mmCIF file of C-alpha atoms in Angstrom:
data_model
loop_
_atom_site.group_PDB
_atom_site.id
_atom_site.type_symbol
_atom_site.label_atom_id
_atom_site.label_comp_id
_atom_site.label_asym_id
_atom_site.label_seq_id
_atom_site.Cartn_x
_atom_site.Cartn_y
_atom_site.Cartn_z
ATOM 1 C CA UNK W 1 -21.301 18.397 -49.698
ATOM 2 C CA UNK W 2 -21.338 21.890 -47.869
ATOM 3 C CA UNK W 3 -23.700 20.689 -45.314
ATOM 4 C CA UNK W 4 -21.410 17.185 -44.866
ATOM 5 C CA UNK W 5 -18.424 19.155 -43.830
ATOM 6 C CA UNK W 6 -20.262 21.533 -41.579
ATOM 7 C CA UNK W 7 -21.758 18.366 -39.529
ATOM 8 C CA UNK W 8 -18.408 16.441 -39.403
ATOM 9 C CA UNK W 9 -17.007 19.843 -37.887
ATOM 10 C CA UNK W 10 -19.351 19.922 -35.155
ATOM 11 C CA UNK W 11 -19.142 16.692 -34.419
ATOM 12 C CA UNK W 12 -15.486 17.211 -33.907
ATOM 13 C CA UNK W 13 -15.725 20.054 -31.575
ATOM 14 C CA UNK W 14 -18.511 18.164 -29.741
ATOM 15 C CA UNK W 15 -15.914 15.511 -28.844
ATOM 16 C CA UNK W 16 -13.548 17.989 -28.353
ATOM 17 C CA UNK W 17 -15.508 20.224 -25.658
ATOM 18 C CA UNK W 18 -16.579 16.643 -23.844
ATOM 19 C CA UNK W 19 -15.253 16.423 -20.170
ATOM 20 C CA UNK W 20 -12.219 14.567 -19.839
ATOM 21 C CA UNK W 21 -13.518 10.723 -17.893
ATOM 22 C CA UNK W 22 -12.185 10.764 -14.590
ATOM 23 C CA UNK W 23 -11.221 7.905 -12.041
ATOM 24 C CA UNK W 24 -13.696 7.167 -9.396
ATOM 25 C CA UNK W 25 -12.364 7.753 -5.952
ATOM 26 C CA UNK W 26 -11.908 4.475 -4.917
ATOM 27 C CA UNK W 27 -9.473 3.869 -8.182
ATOM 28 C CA UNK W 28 -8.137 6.975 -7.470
ATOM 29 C CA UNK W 29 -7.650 6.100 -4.235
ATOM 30 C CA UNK W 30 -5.354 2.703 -4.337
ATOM 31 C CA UNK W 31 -3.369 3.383 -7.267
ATOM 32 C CA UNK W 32 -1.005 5.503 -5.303
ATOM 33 C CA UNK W 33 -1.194 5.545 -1.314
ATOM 34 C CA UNK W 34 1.153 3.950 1.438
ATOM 35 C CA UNK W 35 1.957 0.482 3.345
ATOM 36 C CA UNK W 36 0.274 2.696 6.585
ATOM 37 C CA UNK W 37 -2.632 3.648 4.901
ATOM 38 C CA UNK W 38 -3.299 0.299 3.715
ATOM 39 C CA UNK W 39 -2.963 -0.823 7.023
ATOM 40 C CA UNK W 40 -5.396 1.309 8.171
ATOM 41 C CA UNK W 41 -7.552 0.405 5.612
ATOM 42 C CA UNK W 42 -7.879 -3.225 6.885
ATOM 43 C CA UNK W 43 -8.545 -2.053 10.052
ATOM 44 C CA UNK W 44 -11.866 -1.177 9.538
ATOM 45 C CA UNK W 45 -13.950 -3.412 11.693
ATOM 46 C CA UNK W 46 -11.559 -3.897 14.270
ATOM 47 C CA UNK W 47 -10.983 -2.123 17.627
ATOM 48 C CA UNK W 48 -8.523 0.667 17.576
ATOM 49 C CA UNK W 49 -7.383 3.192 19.524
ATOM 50 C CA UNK W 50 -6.528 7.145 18.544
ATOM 51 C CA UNK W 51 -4.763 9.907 19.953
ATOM 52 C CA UNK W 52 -5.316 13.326 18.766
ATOM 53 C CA UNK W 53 -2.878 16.387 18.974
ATOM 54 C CA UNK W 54 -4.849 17.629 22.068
ATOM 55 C CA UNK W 55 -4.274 14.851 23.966
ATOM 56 C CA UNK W 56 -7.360 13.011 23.777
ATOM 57 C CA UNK W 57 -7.722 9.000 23.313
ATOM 58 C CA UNK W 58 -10.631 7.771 21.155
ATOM 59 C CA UNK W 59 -11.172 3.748 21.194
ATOM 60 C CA UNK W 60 -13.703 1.804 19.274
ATOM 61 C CA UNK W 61 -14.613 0.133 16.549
ATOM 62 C CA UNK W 62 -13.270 1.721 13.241
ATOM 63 C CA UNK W 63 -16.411 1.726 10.929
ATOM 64 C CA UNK W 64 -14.736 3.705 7.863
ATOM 65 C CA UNK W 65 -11.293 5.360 7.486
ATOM 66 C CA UNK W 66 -10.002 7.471 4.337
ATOM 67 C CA UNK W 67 -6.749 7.915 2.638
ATOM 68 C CA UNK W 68 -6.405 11.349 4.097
ATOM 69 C CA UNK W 69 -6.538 9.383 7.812
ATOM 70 C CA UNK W 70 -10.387 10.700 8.884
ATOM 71 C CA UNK W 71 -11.914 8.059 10.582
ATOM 72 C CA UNK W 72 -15.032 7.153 11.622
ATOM 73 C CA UNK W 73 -15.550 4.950 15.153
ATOM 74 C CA UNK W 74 -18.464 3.743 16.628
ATOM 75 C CA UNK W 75 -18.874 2.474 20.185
ATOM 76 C CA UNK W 76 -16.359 4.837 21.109
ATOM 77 C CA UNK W 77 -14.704 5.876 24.784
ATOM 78 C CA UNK W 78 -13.353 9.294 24.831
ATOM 79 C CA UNK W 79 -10.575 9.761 27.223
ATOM 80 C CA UNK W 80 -10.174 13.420 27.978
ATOM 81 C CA UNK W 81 -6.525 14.986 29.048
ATOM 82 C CA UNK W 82 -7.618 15.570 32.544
ATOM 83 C CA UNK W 83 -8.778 11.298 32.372
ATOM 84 C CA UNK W 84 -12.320 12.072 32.369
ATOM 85 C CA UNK W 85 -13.805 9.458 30.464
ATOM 86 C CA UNK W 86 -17.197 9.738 28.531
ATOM 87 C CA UNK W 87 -19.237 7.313 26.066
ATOM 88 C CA UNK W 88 -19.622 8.179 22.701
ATOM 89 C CA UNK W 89 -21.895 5.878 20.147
ATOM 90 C CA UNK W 90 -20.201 7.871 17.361
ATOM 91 C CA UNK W 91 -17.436 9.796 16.272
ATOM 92 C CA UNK W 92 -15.781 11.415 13.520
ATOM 93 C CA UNK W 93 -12.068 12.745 13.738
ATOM 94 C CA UNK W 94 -10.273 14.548 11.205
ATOM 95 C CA UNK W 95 -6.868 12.929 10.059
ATOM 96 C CA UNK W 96 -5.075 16.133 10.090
ATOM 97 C CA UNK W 97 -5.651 15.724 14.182
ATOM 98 C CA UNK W 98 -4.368 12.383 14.727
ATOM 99 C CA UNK W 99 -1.448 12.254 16.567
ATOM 100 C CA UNK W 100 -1.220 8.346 16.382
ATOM 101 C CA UNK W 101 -3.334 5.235 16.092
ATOM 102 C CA UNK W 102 -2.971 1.664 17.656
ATOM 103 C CA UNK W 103 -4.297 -1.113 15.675
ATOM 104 C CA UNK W 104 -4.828 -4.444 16.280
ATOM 105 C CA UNK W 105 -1.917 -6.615 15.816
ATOM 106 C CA UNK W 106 -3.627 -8.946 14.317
ATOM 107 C CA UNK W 107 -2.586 -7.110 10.633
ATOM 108 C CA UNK W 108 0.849 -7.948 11.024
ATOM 109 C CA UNK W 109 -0.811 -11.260 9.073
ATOM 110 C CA UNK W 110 -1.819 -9.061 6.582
ATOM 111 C CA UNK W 111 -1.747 -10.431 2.918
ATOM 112 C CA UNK W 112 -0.068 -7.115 1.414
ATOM 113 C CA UNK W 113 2.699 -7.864 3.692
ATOM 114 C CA UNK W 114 3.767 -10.994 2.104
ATOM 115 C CA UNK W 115 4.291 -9.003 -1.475
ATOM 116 C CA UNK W 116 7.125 -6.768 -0.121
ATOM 117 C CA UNK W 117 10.262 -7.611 -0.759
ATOM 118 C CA UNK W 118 12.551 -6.749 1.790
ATOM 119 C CA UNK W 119 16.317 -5.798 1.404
ATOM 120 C CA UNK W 120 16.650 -8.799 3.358
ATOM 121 C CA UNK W 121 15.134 -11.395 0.836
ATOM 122 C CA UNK W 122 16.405 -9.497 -1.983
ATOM 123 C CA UNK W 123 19.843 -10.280 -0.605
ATOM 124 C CA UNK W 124 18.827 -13.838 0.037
ATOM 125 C CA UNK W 125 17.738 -14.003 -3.663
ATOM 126 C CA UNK W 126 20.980 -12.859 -5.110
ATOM 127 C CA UNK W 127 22.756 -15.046 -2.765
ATOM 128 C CA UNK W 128 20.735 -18.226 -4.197
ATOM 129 C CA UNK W 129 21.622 -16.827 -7.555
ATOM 130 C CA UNK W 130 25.040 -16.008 -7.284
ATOM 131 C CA UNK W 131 25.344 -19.485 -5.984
ATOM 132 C CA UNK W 132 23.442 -21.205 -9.197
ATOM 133 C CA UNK W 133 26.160 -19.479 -11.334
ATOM 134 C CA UNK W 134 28.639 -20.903 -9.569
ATOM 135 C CA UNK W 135 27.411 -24.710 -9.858
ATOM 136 C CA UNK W 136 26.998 -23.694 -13.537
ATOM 137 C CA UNK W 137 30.422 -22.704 -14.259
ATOM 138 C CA UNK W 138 32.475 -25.544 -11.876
ATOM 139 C CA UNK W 139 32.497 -27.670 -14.861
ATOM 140 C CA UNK W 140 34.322 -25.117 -17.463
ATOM 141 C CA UNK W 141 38.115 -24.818 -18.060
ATOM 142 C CA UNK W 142 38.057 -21.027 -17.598
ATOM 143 C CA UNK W 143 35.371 -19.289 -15.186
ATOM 144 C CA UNK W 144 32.845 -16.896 -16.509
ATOM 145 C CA UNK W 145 33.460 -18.337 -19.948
ATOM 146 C CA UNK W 146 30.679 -20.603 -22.070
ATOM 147 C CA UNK W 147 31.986 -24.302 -22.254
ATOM 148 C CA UNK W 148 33.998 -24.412 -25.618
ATOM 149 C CA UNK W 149 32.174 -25.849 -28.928
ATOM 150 C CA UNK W 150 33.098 -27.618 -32.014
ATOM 151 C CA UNK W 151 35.976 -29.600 -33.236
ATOM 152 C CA UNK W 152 38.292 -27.781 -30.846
ATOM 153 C CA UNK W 153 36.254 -28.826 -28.045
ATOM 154 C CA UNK W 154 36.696 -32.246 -29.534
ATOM 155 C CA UNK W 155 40.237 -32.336 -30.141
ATOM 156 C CA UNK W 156 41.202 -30.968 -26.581
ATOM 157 C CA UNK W 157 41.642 -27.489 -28.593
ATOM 158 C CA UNK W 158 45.465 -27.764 -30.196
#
């Protein structure tokens, strides 16, 4: 019996001392980041443009980007403050650098966008049901109130 308890206790702490599971990065990743980001996301394979802090423009093709707004572009012209221009088959530039970034406006089509609801159609909602509530109650005596029921309904309610 001695030996029974002694095992069940070290089984315990063995499940107690056992690393807590963590997410992987990509579930970590899109539970909790931003319309932009997203954006930028579904960018990847398109042609974009970039403009760091110093004043340089990088275009080309956007082969990876991260939450955290590094990017990775391949095929890439570097446009240099002073306009000199220079080829580049890859690039890397850290998000903390990036002044802006042009994407293609093809991702105003984006699917995402479509699930946002907008102050707009929220208003437009409320306005289709305030309306409904309104057809509902032309037909009773006193507005707001439930049509009347039983034998006083019946007897015109004496």
């Amino acid at each position: 019996a001695d030996g029974g308890a002694h095992t069940a206790a070290s089984a315990s702490s063995l499940t107690l001392s056992a690393p807590p599971r963590r997410a992987s990065p990509a579930q970590k990743s899109m539970s909790n980041i931003g319309i932009p980001i997203k954006v930028l996301h579904d960018a990847e394979g398109h042609t974009v443009t970039v403009e760091l802090k110093n004043g340089e423009v990088y275009r080309g093709k956007l082969d990876e980007a991260e939450d955290n707004m590094n990017v990775h572009l391949s095929n890439c012209t570097k446009t240099m403050k002073d306009g000199q221009v220079e080829m580049l088959s890859n690039v890397f530039l850290r998000g903390s650098h990036v002044r802006f970034m042009v994407l293609p406006d093809i991702l105003k089509n984006a699917p995402f966008f479509k699930k946002i609801d907008t102050k707009a159609n929220k208003a437009s909602k409320a306005g289709k049901a305030k309306q409904a509530a309104t057809q509902r109650a032309a037909g009773r005596p006193t507005p707001g109130m439930p049509p009347p029921k039983g034998r006083a309904a019946r007897d015109g309610a004496r």
